[in-house]
Amino acid sequence: MVFPRSYPSMQERVRDVQSKFQNHHIKQNIIKGKIVIQNHGQSGPGKSAYVQIYSSTTVDPSTGKGKLSAKAYLKHGKSEGHGGTKTRVYKIKIHVEPDFGIPGAFLMKNQHKHKFFLESVTLEILDNQIIYFDCRSWVYPFQKTKSERLFFSNNSYLPNHTPSALVELRKLELASLRGDGKQVRKEWDRIYDYDYYNDLCNPDKGQEHIRPVLGGSELHPYPRRVRTGHPPSNTEPSTESRTETINLDIYVPLDERFSPKKLSEFISNSIQATVHFIITEADSLFKQDSSSFESFDEIHDMFSSKRSNAVEGKAKDKLKGKVKERLKKLVPDVLFKEITYAGKEDLVKFPLPQIIRENELAWGNDEEFGRQMLAGTNPTRIQSLQEFPPEGRYGVSTIEASHIEHNLDGLTLFEAMNEWRIFILDHHDYLMSYLSKINTKGVCAYASRTLFFLRTDDTLKPLAIELSLPGSNEDTEVSRVFLPANQGTEAALWQLAKAHVAANDSAYHQLISHWLHTHAVVEPFIIATRRQLSVMHPINWLLRPHFKDTMHINALARSILINSRGILEKTLFSGEISMELSSELYKEWRFDEQALPADLVKRGLALEDPDNPNNPTGVQLLFDDYPYGADGLDIWYAIKTWVTDFCTLFYKDDSSVNSDVEIQAWWSEIQNVGHGDKCNETWWYKMTTLVDLTEALTTLIWITSGLHASVNFGQYAYDGCPLNRPMLCRKFIPKEGTQEFAEFLRDPDKYYLNMLPDRFEMSLGIALTEVLSKHTSDEVYLGQRPLLECTDNVVQQKFKKFNEHLQEIEKKIIQRNKDPKFKNRSGPAKIPYELLYPDTSNVGPRWGITRKGIPNSVSI
């Protein structure tokens, strides 16, 4: 929908300004400027660096580019500090010819021996008007890069409205970012190219380290990543070798790296979590059976927030022993020294996860089990059951009507199905073909189906769990059904079954809901944006905050988390086939179905409601007390309104989208290269209308912000306690008449504890969720970005409206969480649902485990 406008379009206003300045050349021969460089402990560039500015209105006929000014060297910098960031400010005077016109770009040449971080440049022209350049990029020495850096002002132009003096510069800058696809990447490169996931294994270490290349094949399709190493082979995709230690210095294009401040915090958070892991490990070395737990109290003891002198003394000694040696093999020497030092100075255990903070038994409660399907860390998998019994690739489920009909609060199964009140958590079909590979080396996993009943108070009551294993013949299975019980042997078996379901859901959450559906699928969009949309393009400006740090965190994940023998392989039941499983489920992925309304309708959690003027999202939730769905739709609509408002400033109609050569190249590259294994799918937006563009951009921003926040920042609150969400199980559920069943009957609690991950796996998993759940202090949140990024008043007004919209949503969420009729917003664990609370009204820095705030980007 194109909003009616009572003001000129963005392009019309830009042309008016240009016309005015072309008829009113700068009379003075000097343009004053201010250059701000962040101070990171190195000497400033001083007069070994200079700038030259390009005119945006006067073309040099000898070059076809904007007229170029004289050089202005950086001299006499003055130190300043703002918000904890130290900067050095240089004031410059640039000599220009009388007909120079309006500056639109500048060159920076660094002849210093060190790189420096250029934060911003401001130029003062006619009538004290300011032209702002938001740079925020490292400028490396010319002797390394062999070229100057080019920066454009913050003015945005569609390609066919680019000032004539900047047209050639716009093309050249995009060409330089694409590179030639040949050279090996260097630290200072700003080159974006695509590659397969061929860097997850270490074949030099032996057969057990080999993993399939993901992407580029029908068997293992996958989104592309940014190329970080050697040019790709012209033959079959080949693997890149990995070092054995964790590599924190992995290449990503220059402008995609963490800021020094964020990298420091990320390392600090990792060290803190590692120290917590060390303390738990060191303590376990003193147990007679260090791999298993003897009681639930021992698990709770992992989370003591107080110093333990006994453990501290032992841990200091053991840091020189087994734990130290095990850790030294994993991390670089520099990081290992910091961890050892921190371990001596601040020996504490893991903080208490919220799931056991108010009610330490909440994890075993059936109501809480159901609530977490709607408001936990993975609220995107639950779906309405469309037919009974469930049926899949391997046949019909063994769950019968007689198993559940007595538990439907007086309804018949037929009535409950007709009222859309039976739901399923389905981890069955996609797992069955992998279980024979998974169930080795002490891992015991099932494929599962779990049925729930929606009660009149909107809580989900578990009805039955079906656990399946492959049968003796191909395409057959052996299944068992477990039913809820409150006491005796049946109750103990029911808890075991829930643990296996939680393990299924934990792996799906980490590999699919979190990694694949946010981190991995977004990276091709970032690469295509850098390669095809000029920094002057308004859509590049719109998307810029939503891509911050994603490439760097993804590169770190390939080095630490998802690589062969990485943390996920060590902690998830799926082990070494984890990423292969992720590839299998990418086959089902559709970008259009990641739009929240479409996702909710597909899963049967909402109905289409397009003609209701009181419901601007176009869908109606099946029931109101679905925290992820209710808060998510509010956030979705706020994003869509902002995106629509913004796009209609630049695009008058559908033809202006169709004629935008950069947008068309961008979308084609996303579809045909970045997600090339999906290029022939018919569901891709055609990108021929303004609606196509706004829907695609809204979906993309939702993925990077709301979706990622909802599946990431609640991890420690719920997954931090392995009793609530174990990541793997080490025992199957015993069958009556077997020795294991006799063992189970003798001590059901001990059998349960022995089924959980061992101490090492459990501690490592907790440490992982602790790191992933923490915000860093330099995050920029949804509805927030520095105002100087855009000097256009109309855009600022629209963005202010977006900010205010999000603040209204904050009030709604507070009210929902206070309303006692919404039982799923807190539940037995008493954890208020705040994962989609924007926290836009909070303008200060935040860090740590807060569960509040929606960062703009997939940055952790």
Short mmCIF file of C-alpha atoms in Angstrom, two decimals, residues 158-159 532-533 537 539 651 657 660-668 687 693 697:
data_model
loop_
_atom_site.label_atom_id
_atom_site.label_comp_id
_atom_site.label_asym_id
_atom_site.label_seq_id
_atom_site.Cartn_x
_atom_site.Cartn_y
_atom_site.Cartn_z
CA LEU A 158 18.03 5.66 -5.78
CA PRO A 159 20.39 4.75 -8.65
CA GLN A 532 24.69 -4.78 -5.00
CA LEU A 533 23.28 -1.86 -2.97
CA HIS A 537 20.99 3.45 -1.58
CA ILE A 539 17.52 0.42 1.43
CA TYR A 651 9.39 4.85 -4.32
CA VAL A 657 10.76 -0.56 -7.75
CA ASP A 660 15.67 0.22 -9.57
CA VAL A 661 18.62 -1.66 -11.08
CA GLU A 662 20.39 -2.11 -7.75
CA ILE A 663 17.33 -3.56 -6.00
CA GLN A 664 16.71 -5.93 -8.91
CA ALA A 665 20.35 -7.10 -8.90
CA TRP A 666 20.23 -7.46 -5.10
CA TRP A 667 17.13 -9.62 -5.12
CA SER A 668 18.33 -11.73 -8.03
CA MET A 687 10.15 -7.93 -6.54
CA LEU A 693 9.70 -4.86 -1.41
CA LEU A 697 12.21 -5.98 4.06
#
